[in-house]
CSV table of C-alpha atoms in Angstrom, one decimal:
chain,number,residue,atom,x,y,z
A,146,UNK,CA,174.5,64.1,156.5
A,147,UNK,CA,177.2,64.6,158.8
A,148,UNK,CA,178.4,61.0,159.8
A,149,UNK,CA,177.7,57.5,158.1
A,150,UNK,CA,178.4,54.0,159.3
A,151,UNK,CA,181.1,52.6,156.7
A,152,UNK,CA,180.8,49.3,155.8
A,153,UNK,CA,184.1,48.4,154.1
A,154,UNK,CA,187.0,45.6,153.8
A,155,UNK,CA,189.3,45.9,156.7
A,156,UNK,CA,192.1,46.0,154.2
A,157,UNK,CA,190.1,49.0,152.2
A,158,UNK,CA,189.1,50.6,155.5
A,159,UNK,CA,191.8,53.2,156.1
A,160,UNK,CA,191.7,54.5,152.8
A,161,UNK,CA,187.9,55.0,152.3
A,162,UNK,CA,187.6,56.7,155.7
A,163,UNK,CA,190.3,59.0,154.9
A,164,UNK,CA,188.3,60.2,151.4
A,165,UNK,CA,185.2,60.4,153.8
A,166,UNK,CA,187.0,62.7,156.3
A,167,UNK,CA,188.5,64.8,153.3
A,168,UNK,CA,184.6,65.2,152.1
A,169,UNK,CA,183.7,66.3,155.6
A,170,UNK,CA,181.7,63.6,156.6
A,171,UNK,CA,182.4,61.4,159.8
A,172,UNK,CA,182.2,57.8,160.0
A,173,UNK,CA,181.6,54.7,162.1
A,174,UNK,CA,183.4,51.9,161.0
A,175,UNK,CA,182.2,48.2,160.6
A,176,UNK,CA,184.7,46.3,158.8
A,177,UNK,CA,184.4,43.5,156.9
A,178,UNK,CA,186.6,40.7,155.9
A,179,UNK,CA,189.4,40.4,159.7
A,180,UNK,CA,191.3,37.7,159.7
A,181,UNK,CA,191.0,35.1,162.6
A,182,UNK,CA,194.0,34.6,164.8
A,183,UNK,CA,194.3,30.9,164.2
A,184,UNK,CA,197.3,29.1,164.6
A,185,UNK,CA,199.9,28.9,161.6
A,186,UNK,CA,200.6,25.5,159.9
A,187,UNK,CA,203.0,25.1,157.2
A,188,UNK,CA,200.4,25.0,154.3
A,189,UNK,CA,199.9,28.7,155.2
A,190,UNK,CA,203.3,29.6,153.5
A,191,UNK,CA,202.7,27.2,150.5
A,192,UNK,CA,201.7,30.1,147.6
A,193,UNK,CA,198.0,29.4,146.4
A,194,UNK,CA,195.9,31.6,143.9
A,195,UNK,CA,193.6,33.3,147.6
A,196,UNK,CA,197.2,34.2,148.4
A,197,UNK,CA,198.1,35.7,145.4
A,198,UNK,CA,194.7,37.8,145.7
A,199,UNK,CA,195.4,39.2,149.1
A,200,UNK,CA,198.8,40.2,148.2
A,201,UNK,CA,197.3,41.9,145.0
A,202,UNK,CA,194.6,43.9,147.3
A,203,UNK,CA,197.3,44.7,149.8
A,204,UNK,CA,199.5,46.3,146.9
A,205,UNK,CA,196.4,47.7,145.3
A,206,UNK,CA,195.9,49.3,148.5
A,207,UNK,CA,199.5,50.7,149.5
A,208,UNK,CA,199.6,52.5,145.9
A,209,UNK,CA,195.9,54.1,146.2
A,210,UNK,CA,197.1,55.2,149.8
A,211,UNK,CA,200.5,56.6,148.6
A,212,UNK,CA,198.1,58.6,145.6
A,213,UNK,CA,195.7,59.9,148.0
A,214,UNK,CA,198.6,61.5,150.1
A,215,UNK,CA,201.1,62.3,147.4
A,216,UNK,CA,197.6,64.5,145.5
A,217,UNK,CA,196.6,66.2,148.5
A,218,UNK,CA,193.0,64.9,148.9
């Protein structure tokens, strides 16, 4: 197997197909998960627990980004 379609998050996708490449395997992505453009209202900077979530995954993923590059892999 040489290339796979990755089906990921779009917030996990740059990270899982950087481990793919480093394993020698190409990939196709289809994320998962985009945010639509809407427009912004003012609940949208009123904090709520799906907020709290996506700025949890968005740390989660800046810290298993910075590990991947700071080990090499």
């Amino acid at each position: 197997i040489t290339t796979v379609i990755l089906v990921a998050p779009a917030i996990d996708m740059p990270r899982a197909r950087a481990e793919f490449r480093a394993a020698g395997i190409d990939t196709i992505a289809a994320a998962t998960g985009l945010a639509s453009a809407g427009s912004l209202r003012v609940s949208d900077f009123v904090p709520s627990a799906p907020a709290l979530q996506a700025s949890h995954d968005a740390i989660y993923e800046i810290l298993a980004n910075a590990v991947r590059v700071l080990s090499g892999r």
